Amino acid sequence: MATLLYKHKILILDFGSQYTQLIARRVREARVYCEIHPFNMPLEKIREFSPKGMILSGGPASIYDTDAPKVDPKLFDLKVPVLGICYGMQLITHLMGGRVARALEREYGHALITIRDEKDLFHGLGREGPETVWMSHGDKIDQLPPGFEVLASSKNSPIAAMADRKKRIFGVQFHPEVAHTPNGPKMLQNFLFHICKCEPTWTMASFVRRTVRALRERIGNERVICGISGGVDSSVTAVLLHRAVGNKLSCIFVDNGLLRRGETEEVMELFGERYGMDIHLVDASKHFLARLKGVTDPEQKRKIIGREFIRVFEKKARELGEVRYLAQGTLYPDVIESVSFKGPSATIKTHHNVGGLPEVMNLELVEPLRELFKDEVRQVGMELGLPRELVMRQPFPGPGLAVRILGEITPERLEILRAADVIVLEEIRAAELYEKVWQAFAVLLPVRTVGVMGDERTYENVIAVRVVDSLDAMTADWTRVPYEVLARISNRIINTVKGVNRVVYDISSKPPATIEWE
């Protein structure tokens, strides 16, 4: 576990900010390992974690709320540098004898701060005038706690940053982690390197070395199985494991009949022929389509696919003989979500990972990527020598094309969607947009519309095109794809995909819409 492997690490305590993951990403980008934990992490666990510094995140609450999240004041006696961001700064003020006041108006958006002290936190900043920052708060600091001094101020926040240098406790009223604070990364790096004295030891090369060694020690001479989907996470998991344990790894690739065109052949060629892995193809396409026949409810589709995948996977695993471990490509955002102090989020849709397998199959779970964000997984893939086209592959849902066909799934409708999907991706790549957007795909709608092709009236299917920008899929905005690219996509689909006479473009953002249609 990286907590034990890395001496120079930062603890981020989460108070519910929508930006908490961004704080972690900025710390990781500075090559310092960090973890996010709930604000109420016990003091003994914090001591056990042994951080070089702590960051208290922002949050939506006011410290005057009856259920406002708070920490044990003894946290500030640990002799570890602390940086409070927004709510974190207000909490420090409140607990250490200062005064927080409700602002007359919520301050939200860009602001200019004047840096009054250019040491440590603001080292190298403010010499060319005020710094642009991003504010988002309803309360403000009205009186400093004893021992603190003002480091920066703005028009609406006279105490925009503060510090008790003797105790090495700092606070900022703005958000240095967001892109709207241009020099925010520099401020965080000043905290990491000038104040916490961290060393930049978190690299993907070091992660690969340490993880391979840890996997060898844990797995030993036992056998491990890994489900391959062709996506980035499962592919990197498999190659990392193969480097660690070689032929003790067996991979299972289930063709559920809901894949995109050519995916089965690509996966088998890459892992079987190029990497020489022990990979087993299970063609269950007819089985899945039979189970899905007549089903139109999206949640029912997901449950059927998940249940049948477990059955097919479990049957093949038994055929492989005695196996002790199951590998999965769980990522750090999944781990964060599972320990969030806010509790599990409402079920928007059934998750498509193979989370039920260990309980069903009585196997020990191996999750070598559980400490990584998506961009770090891609870096690991490059470090392992995986092809760039795979490493940079856009996310693809576990239930496959089933969630992109609204209504009943049939072989005919699958072929229509596959043909349209190929065109969308070809044109997005040709426009050099593929690596710039989060996802681009086609959706087959359950409606038919009137059209005219040649001199004949048609009554055929509608394809919706969806392209979105996102950092982590928690939120997303529809991409402003150039009109000429959309025109080429539409013309090619209508002219070459039999059964389609209309193409529409989805301009919905998340929230309120989800990225996938089902």
Tab-separated table of N, CA and C in Angstrom, residues 18-19 22 26 108-113 130-136 174-185 187-188 471 475:
chain	number	residue	atom	x	y	z
A	18	GLN	N	-16.738	20.295	-3.974
A	18	GLN	CA	-16.775	19.696	-5.303
A	18	GLN	C	-15.382	19.683	-5.924
A	19	TYR	N	-14.427	20.401	-5.305
A	19	TYR	CA	-13.076	20.499	-5.859
A	19	TYR	C	-12.058	19.622	-5.131
A	22	LEU	N	-9.763	17.714	-7.212
A	22	LEU	CA	-8.826	18.588	-7.929
A	22	LEU	C	-7.612	18.921	-7.070
A	26	ARG	N	-3.762	18.148	-8.228
A	26	ARG	CA	-2.699	19.156	-8.275
A	26	ARG	C	-1.479	18.707	-7.451
A	108	TYR	N	-18.594	34.875	-5.370
A	108	TYR	CA	-18.400	33.747	-6.284
A	108	TYR	C	-17.830	34.266	-7.599
A	109	GLY	N	-16.685	33.744	-7.999
A	109	GLY	CA	-16.098	34.124	-9.280
A	109	GLY	C	-14.693	34.664	-9.124
A	110	HIS	N	-14.213	35.303	-10.184
A	110	HIS	CA	-12.859	35.834	-10.191
A	110	HIS	C	-12.727	37.001	-9.207
A	111	ALA	N	-11.544	37.080	-8.613
A	111	ALA	CA	-11.227	38.201	-7.725
A	111	ALA	C	-9.729	38.469	-7.835
A	112	LEU	N	-9.321	39.668	-7.440
A	112	LEU	CA	-7.906	40.031	-7.416
A	112	LEU	C	-7.450	40.136	-5.973
A	113	ILE	N	-6.357	39.463	-5.649
A	113	ILE	CA	-5.807	39.568	-4.294
A	113	ILE	C	-4.464	40.288	-4.350
A	130	PRO	N	-1.490	42.436	-8.542
A	130	PRO	CA	-2.437	41.511	-7.913
A	130	PRO	C	-2.528	40.179	-8.653
A	131	GLU	N	-2.853	39.131	-7.902
A	131	GLU	CA	-3.027	37.790	-8.463
A	131	GLU	C	-4.515	37.513	-8.665
A	132	THR	N	-4.846	36.894	-9.796
A	132	THR	CA	-6.228	36.482	-10.057
A	132	THR	C	-6.498	35.159	-9.358
A	133	VAL	N	-7.595	35.098	-8.613
A	133	VAL	CA	-7.974	33.870	-7.906
A	133	VAL	C	-9.466	33.625	-8.095
A	134	TRP	N	-9.915	32.444	-7.661
A	134	TRP	CA	-11.318	32.068	-7.759
A	134	TRP	C	-11.916	31.964	-6.368
A	135	MET	N	-12.913	32.790	-6.112
A	135	MET	CA	-13.587	32.802	-4.814
A	135	MET	C	-14.905	32.042	-4.890
A	136	SER	N	-15.275	31.397	-3.799
A	136	SER	CA	-16.576	30.735	-3.707
A	136	SER	C	-16.897	30.524	-2.232
A	174	PHE	N	-9.633	31.547	-1.043
A	174	PHE	CA	-9.939	31.212	-2.434
A	174	PHE	C	-9.546	29.762	-2.730
A	175	HIS	N	-9.731	29.358	-3.985
A	175	HIS	CA	-9.436	27.974	-4.392
A	175	HIS	C	-8.215	27.934	-5.308
A	176	PRO	N	-7.039	27.577	-4.782
A	176	PRO	CA	-5.838	27.508	-5.625
A	176	PRO	C	-5.828	26.297	-6.552
A	177	GLU	N	-6.708	25.337	-6.313
A	177	GLU	CA	-6.684	24.083	-7.079
A	177	GLU	C	-7.389	24.176	-8.430
A	178	VAL	N	-8.204	25.223	-8.634
A	178	VAL	CA	-8.988	25.297	-9.869
A	178	VAL	C	-8.226	26.074	-10.952
A	179	ALA	N	-8.581	25.800	-12.203
A	179	ALA	CA	-7.896	26.444	-13.326
A	179	ALA	C	-8.107	27.954	-13.329
A	180	HIS	N	-9.183	28.430	-12.673
A	180	HIS	CA	-9.482	29.863	-12.646
A	180	HIS	C	-8.512	30.646	-11.760
A	181	THR	N	-7.674	29.946	-10.985
A	181	THR	CA	-6.599	30.588	-10.228
A	181	THR	C	-5.298	30.241	-10.943
A	182	PRO	N	-4.855	31.075	-11.879
A	182	PRO	CA	-3.732	30.700	-12.756
A	182	PRO	C	-2.464	30.275	-12.023
A	183	ASN	N	-2.121	30.971	-10.933
A	183	ASN	CA	-0.908	30.618	-10.184
A	183	ASN	C	-1.206	29.735	-8.976
A	184	GLY	N	-2.398	29.134	-8.961
A	184	GLY	CA	-2.746	28.217	-7.875
A	184	GLY	C	-1.777	27.053	-7.732
A	185	PRO	N	-1.388	26.406	-8.841
A	185	PRO	CA	-0.417	25.298	-8.712
A	185	PRO	C	0.889	25.740	-8.048
A	187	MET	N	1.208	28.126	-5.817
A	187	MET	CA	0.927	28.283	-4.386
A	187	MET	C	0.938	26.942	-3.679
A	188	LEU	N	0.290	25.931	-4.301
A	188	LEU	CA	0.268	24.598	-3.693
A	188	LEU	C	1.664	24.001	-3.647
A	471	LEU	N	-13.325	16.275	-16.975
A	471	LEU	CA	-12.058	15.920	-16.333
A	471	LEU	C	-12.136	14.545	-15.693
A	475	THR	N	-18.766	15.671	-13.763
A	475	THR	CA	-19.533	16.672	-14.504
A	475	THR	C	-19.026	16.658	-15.942
